[in-house]
Coordinates of N, CA and C in Angstrom, one line a residue:
M26 N 8.9 22.7 -13.0 CA 8.2 21.6 -12.3 C 9.1 20.4 -12.4
T27 N 9.2 19.6 -11.4 CA 10.0 18.4 -11.3 C 9.1 17.2 -11.8
D28 N 9.8 16.4 -12.6 CA 9.1 15.2 -13.1 C 8.9 14.2 -12.0
S29 N 7.9 13.4 -12.0 CA 7.7 12.3 -11.1 C 7.1 11.1 -11.8
L30 N 7.3 10.0 -11.3 CA 6.8 8.7 -11.8 C 5.9 8.2 -10.7
I31 N 4.6 7.9 -11.1 CA 3.6 7.3 -10.2 C 3.4 5.9 -10.6
L32 N 3.6 5.0 -9.6 CA 3.3 3.6 -9.8 C 2.1 3.2 -8.9
E33 N 1.2 2.3 -9.4 CA 0.0 2.0 -8.6 C -0.4 0.6 -8.8
V34 N -0.8 0.0 -7.7 CA -1.5 -1.3 -7.7 C -2.9 -1.0 -7.1
A35 N -3.9 -1.2 -7.8 CA -5.3 -0.8 -7.4 C -6.1 -2.1 -7.1
D36 N -6.9 -2.0 -6.1 CA -8.0 -3.0 -5.8 C -7.4 -4.4 -5.5
F37 N -6.2 -4.4 -4.8 CA -5.6 -5.7 -4.4 C -6.3 -6.1 -3.1
E38 N -6.7 -7.3 -3.0 CA -7.4 -7.8 -1.8 C -6.5 -8.8 -1.0
H39 N -6.5 -8.6 0.3 CA -5.7 -9.5 1.2 C -6.3 -9.5 2.6
D40 N -6.3 -10.6 3.2 CA -6.8 -10.8 4.6 C -5.8 -10.3 5.6
V41 N -6.2 -9.5 6.6 CA -5.3 -9.0 7.6 C -6.0 -9.0 8.9
L42 N -5.2 -9.3 10.0 CA -5.7 -9.3 11.3 C -5.9 -7.8 11.7
T43 N -7.1 -7.3 11.8 CA -7.3 -5.9 12.1 C -8.7 -5.8 12.7
G44 N -8.9 -4.7 13.5 CA -10.2 -4.4 14.0 C -10.2 -4.2 15.5
I45 N -11.2 -3.5 16.0 CA -11.3 -3.2 17.5 C -12.4 -3.9 18.2
Y46 N -13.4 -4.4 17.4 CA -14.6 -5.0 18.0 C -14.4 -6.5 18.2
S47 N -15.1 -7.1 19.1 CA -14.9 -8.5 19.5 C -15.1 -9.4 18.3
E48 N -16.0 -9.1 17.4 CA -16.3 -9.9 16.2 C -15.2 -9.8 15.2
E49 N -14.3 -8.8 15.3 CA -13.2 -8.6 14.4 C -11.9 -9.2 14.9
T50 N -11.7 -9.4 16.2 CA -10.5 -9.8 16.7 C -10.3 -11.3 16.6
G51 N -9.1 -11.8 16.4 CA -8.8 -13.2 16.4 C -8.9 -13.9 15.0
R52 N -9.4 -13.1 14.0 CA -9.5 -13.7 12.7 C -9.3 -12.6 11.7
P53 N -8.6 -13.0 10.6 CA -8.4 -12.0 9.5 C -9.6 -11.5 8.9
Q54 N -9.6 -10.3 8.4 CA -10.7 -9.8 7.6 C -10.2 -9.3 6.3
P55 N -11.0 -9.3 5.3 CA -10.6 -8.9 3.9 C -10.5 -7.4 3.8
L56 N -9.4 -6.9 3.3 CA -9.2 -5.5 3.0 C -8.9 -5.4 1.5
R57 N -9.3 -4.2 1.0 CA -8.9 -3.9 -0.4 C -8.0 -2.7 -0.4
F58 N -6.8 -2.9 -1.0 CA -5.8 -1.9 -1.0 C -5.6 -1.3 -2.4
T59 N -5.4 0.0 -2.4 CA -4.8 0.7 -3.6 C -3.6 1.4 -3.1
I60 N -2.5 1.1 -3.7 CA -1.2 1.7 -3.2 C -0.6 2.4 -4.4
T61 N -0.2 3.7 -4.1 CA 0.4 4.5 -5.1 C 1.8 5.0 -4.5
V62 N 2.8 4.9 -5.4 CA 4.1 5.3 -5.0 C 4.6 6.4 -6.0
R63 N 5.2 7.4 -5.4 CA 5.8 8.5 -6.3 C 7.3 8.3 -6.2
L64 N 7.9 8.2 -7.4 CA 9.4 8.0 -7.5 C 9.9 9.2 -8.3
T65 N 11.2 9.4 -8.2 CA 11.9 10.3 -9.1 C 12.3 9.5 -10.3
P66 N 11.8 9.9 -11.5 CA 12.1 9.1 -12.7 C 13.5 9.4 -13.2
V67 N 14.0 8.4 -14.1 CA 15.2 8.7 -14.8 C 14.9 9.7 -15.9
D68 N 15.9 10.3 -16.6 CA 15.7 11.3 -17.6 C 14.9 10.9 -18.7
R69 N 15.0 9.6 -19.1 CA 14.2 9.1 -20.3 C 14.1 7.6 -20.2
Y70 N 12.9 7.1 -20.6 CA 12.7 5.7 -20.7 C 12.7 5.2 -22.2
E71 N 13.7 4.5 -22.5 CA 13.8 3.9 -23.9 C 13.2 2.5 -23.9
P72 N 13.0 2.0 -25.1 CA 12.4 0.6 -25.2 C 13.2 -0.4 -24.4
D73 N 14.5 -0.3 -24.3 CA 15.3 -1.3 -23.7 C 15.7 -0.9 -22.3
T74 N 15.0 0.1 -21.7 CA 15.4 0.5 -20.3 C 15.1 -0.7 -19.4
P75 N 16.1 -1.0 -18.5 CA 15.9 -2.1 -17.6 C 14.9 -1.8 -16.4
L76 N 14.4 -2.8 -15.8 CA 13.5 -2.6 -14.7 C 14.1 -1.8 -13.5
E77 N 15.4 -1.9 -13.3 CA 16.1 -1.2 -12.3 C 15.9 0.4 -12.4
A78 N 15.5 0.8 -13.6 CA 15.2 2.3 -13.8 C 13.9 2.7 -13.2
S79 N 13.1 1.7 -12.8 CA 11.8 2.0 -12.2 C 11.7 1.2 -10.9
K80 N 10.5 0.7 -10.6 CA 10.3 -0.2 -9.5 C 9.3 -1.3 -9.8
N81 N 9.6 -2.4 -9.3 CA 8.7 -3.6 -9.6 C 7.4 -3.4 -8.9
Y82 N 6.3 -3.5 -9.7 CA 4.9 -3.3 -9.1 C 4.7 -4.4 -8.0
M83 N 5.3 -5.5 -8.2 CA 5.1 -6.6 -7.2 C 5.5 -6.2 -5.8
D84 N 6.5 -5.2 -5.7 CA 6.9 -4.7 -4.4 C 5.8 -4.0 -3.7
L85 N 4.9 -3.4 -4.4 CA 3.7 -2.8 -3.8 C 2.8 -3.8 -3.2
K86 N 2.5 -4.9 -3.9 CA 1.7 -6.0 -3.4 C 2.4 -6.6 -2.2
F87 N 3.7 -6.9 -2.3 CA 4.4 -7.5 -1.2 C 4.2 -6.7 0.1
A88 N 4.3 -5.4 0.0 CA 4.2 -4.5 1.2 C 2.9 -4.7 1.9
A89 N 1.8 -5.0 1.1 CA 0.5 -5.1 1.7 C 0.1 -6.6 2.0
S90 N 1.0 -7.5 1.8 CA 0.7 -8.9 2.1 C 1.9 -9.6 2.9
E91 N 2.8 -10.1 2.2 CA 3.9 -10.9 2.9 C 4.7 -10.0 3.8
A92 N 4.8 -8.7 3.6 CA 5.6 -7.9 4.5 C 4.9 -7.5 5.8
L93 N 3.6 -7.7 5.9 CA 2.9 -7.5 7.1 C 3.3 -8.6 8.1
P94 N 3.6 -8.3 9.3 CA 4.1 -9.3 10.3 C 3.0 -10.3 10.6
E95 N 3.4 -11.6 10.4 CA 2.4 -12.7 10.6 C 2.0 -12.8 12.1
G96 N 0.7 -12.9 12.3 CA 0.2 -13.1 13.7 C 0.0 -11.8 14.5
V97 N 0.4 -10.6 13.9 CA 0.2 -9.3 14.5 C -1.2 -8.8 14.2
H98 N -1.9 -8.4 15.3 CA -3.3 -7.8 15.1 C -3.1 -6.3 15.1
F99 N -3.5 -5.6 14.0 CA -3.5 -4.2 14.0 C -4.9 -3.7 14.4
K100 N -5.0 -2.9 15.5 CA -6.3 -2.4 15.9 C -6.9 -1.5 14.8
L101 N -6.1 -0.7 14.2 CA -6.6 0.3 13.2 C -6.0 0.0 11.9
I102 N -6.8 0.2 10.8 CA -6.3 0.0 9.5 C -5.3 1.1 9.2
E103 N -5.3 2.2 9.9 CA -4.3 3.3 9.8 C -2.9 2.7 10.1
A104 N -2.9 1.8 11.1 CA -1.6 1.2 11.4 C -1.1 0.3 10.3
V105 N -2.0 -0.4 9.6 CA -1.7 -1.3 8.5 C -1.1 -0.4 7.4
A106 N -1.7 0.7 7.1 CA -1.3 1.6 6.1 C 0.1 2.2 6.4
D107 N 0.3 2.6 7.7 CA 1.6 3.1 8.1 C 2.7 2.1 7.9
H108 N 2.4 0.8 8.2 CA 3.4 -0.2 8.0 C 3.8 -0.4 6.6
I109 N 2.8 -0.3 5.7 CA 3.0 -0.5 4.3 C 3.9 0.7 3.8
C110 N 3.6 1.9 4.2 CA 4.4 3.1 3.8 C 5.9 2.9 4.2
E111 N 6.1 2.5 5.5 CA 7.5 2.3 6.0 C 8.2 1.2 5.2
T112 N 7.5 0.1 4.9 CA 8.1 -1.0 4.2 C 8.6 -0.5 2.8
L113 N 7.8 0.3 2.1 CA 8.2 0.8 0.8 C 9.3 1.8 0.9
F114 N 9.3 2.6 1.9 CA 10.5 3.6 2.1 C 11.8 2.8 2.3
V115 N 11.7 1.8 3.2 CA 12.9 1.0 3.5 C 13.4 0.2 2.2
Q116 N 12.4 -0.3 1.4 CA 12.8 -1.0 0.2 C 13.6 -0.3 -0.8
D117 N 13.3 1.0 -1.0 CA 13.8 1.8 -2.1 C 13.9 3.2 -1.8
A118 N 15.2 3.7 -1.8 CA 15.5 5.1 -1.4 C 14.9 6.1 -2.5
R119 N 14.5 5.6 -3.6 CA 13.9 6.5 -4.7 C 12.4 6.8 -4.4
V120 N 11.8 6.1 -3.5 CA 10.4 6.3 -3.2 C 10.3 7.7 -2.4
Q121 N 9.6 8.6 -3.0 CA 9.4 9.9 -2.4 C 8.2 10.1 -1.5
A122 N 7.1 9.4 -2.0 CA 5.8 9.4 -1.3 C 5.1 8.1 -1.5
V123 N 4.2 7.8 -0.5 CA 3.4 6.6 -0.7 C 2.0 7.0 -0.2
T124 N 1.0 6.6 -1.0 CA -0.4 6.7 -0.6 C -1.0 5.3 -0.5
V125 N -1.7 5.0 0.6 CA -2.3 3.7 0.8 C -3.8 4.0 1.1
K126 N -4.7 3.4 0.2 CA -6.1 3.5 0.5 C -6.5 2.1 0.9
I127 N -7.3 2.0 2.0 CA -7.8 0.7 2.4 C -9.3 0.7 2.6
V128 N -10.0 -0.3 2.1 CA -11.4 -0.4 2.2 C -11.7 -1.7 3.0
K129 N -12.5 -1.6 4.1 CA -12.8 -2.7 4.9 C -14.0 -3.4 4.3
L130 N -13.8 -4.5 3.6 CA -14.9 -5.2 2.9 C -15.9 -5.8 3.8
A131 N -15.5 -6.3 4.9 CA -16.4 -7.1 5.8 C -17.5 -6.2 6.4
I132 N -17.3 -4.9 6.5 CA -18.4 -4.0 7.1 C -19.2 -3.2 6.0
S133 N -18.8 -3.4 4.8 CA -19.5 -2.7 3.7 C -20.9 -3.3 3.5
E134 N -21.9 -2.4 3.3 CA -23.2 -2.9 3.0 C -23.7 -2.0 1.8
N135 N -24.5 -2.6 1.0 CA -25.0 -1.9 -0.2 C -24.0 -1.2 -1.1
G136 N -22.8 -1.8 -1.1 CA -21.8 -1.3 -2.0 C -21.0 -0.1 -1.6
E137 N -21.2 0.4 -0.4 CA -20.4 1.6 0.0 C -19.0 1.1 0.3
R138 N -18.0 2.1 0.2 CA -16.6 1.8 0.5 C -16.2 2.5 1.8
I139 N -16.1 1.7 2.8 CA -15.7 2.2 4.1 C -14.3 2.0 4.4
G140 N -13.5 3.1 4.6 CA -12.1 2.9 4.8 C -11.4 4.2 5.0
M141 N -10.1 4.2 4.6 CA -9.3 5.4 4.8 C -8.2 5.5 3.8
T142 N -7.6 6.7 3.7 CA -6.4 6.9 2.8 C -5.4 7.6 3.6
L143 N -4.1 7.1 3.6 CA -3.0 7.7 4.3 C -1.9 8.0 3.2
T144 N -1.4 9.3 3.2 CA -0.3 9.6 2.4 C 0.9 10.0 3.3
R145 N 2.0 9.5 3.0 CA 3.3 9.8 3.7 C 4.3 10.2 2.7
E146 N 5.0 11.3 3.1 CA 6.2 11.8 2.3 C 7.4 11.3 3.0
R147 N 8.4 11.0 2.3 CA 9.7 10.7 2.9 C 10.2 11.8 3.7
K148 N 10.7 11.5 4.9 CA 11.2 12.6 5.8 C 12.7 12.7 5.6

């Protein structure tokens, strides 16, 4: 079995221009992201191992916020997730797979979580 390193940022919220209905278009809506990245780890992590041996968790948040193109309206949250995956693949060649879970907070009622999960493997 091959070792893998899983990094995760869970329940990060950010407003994104997305949606297909008239009440959704033209204004950002809040989304909750959980982003998981699978990397090939180094052989061993010692107490003084530098950050370069892993990946900065802030890169995951960046992909779901500042890296989204400003002013672009994504009809589907699947397209938002796809953009996040591609951003993370471009950022770091060690990223082997990305999973993005998105919950649409504006349409949730009674605490349910309405959304989707996309997993992409590096091609």
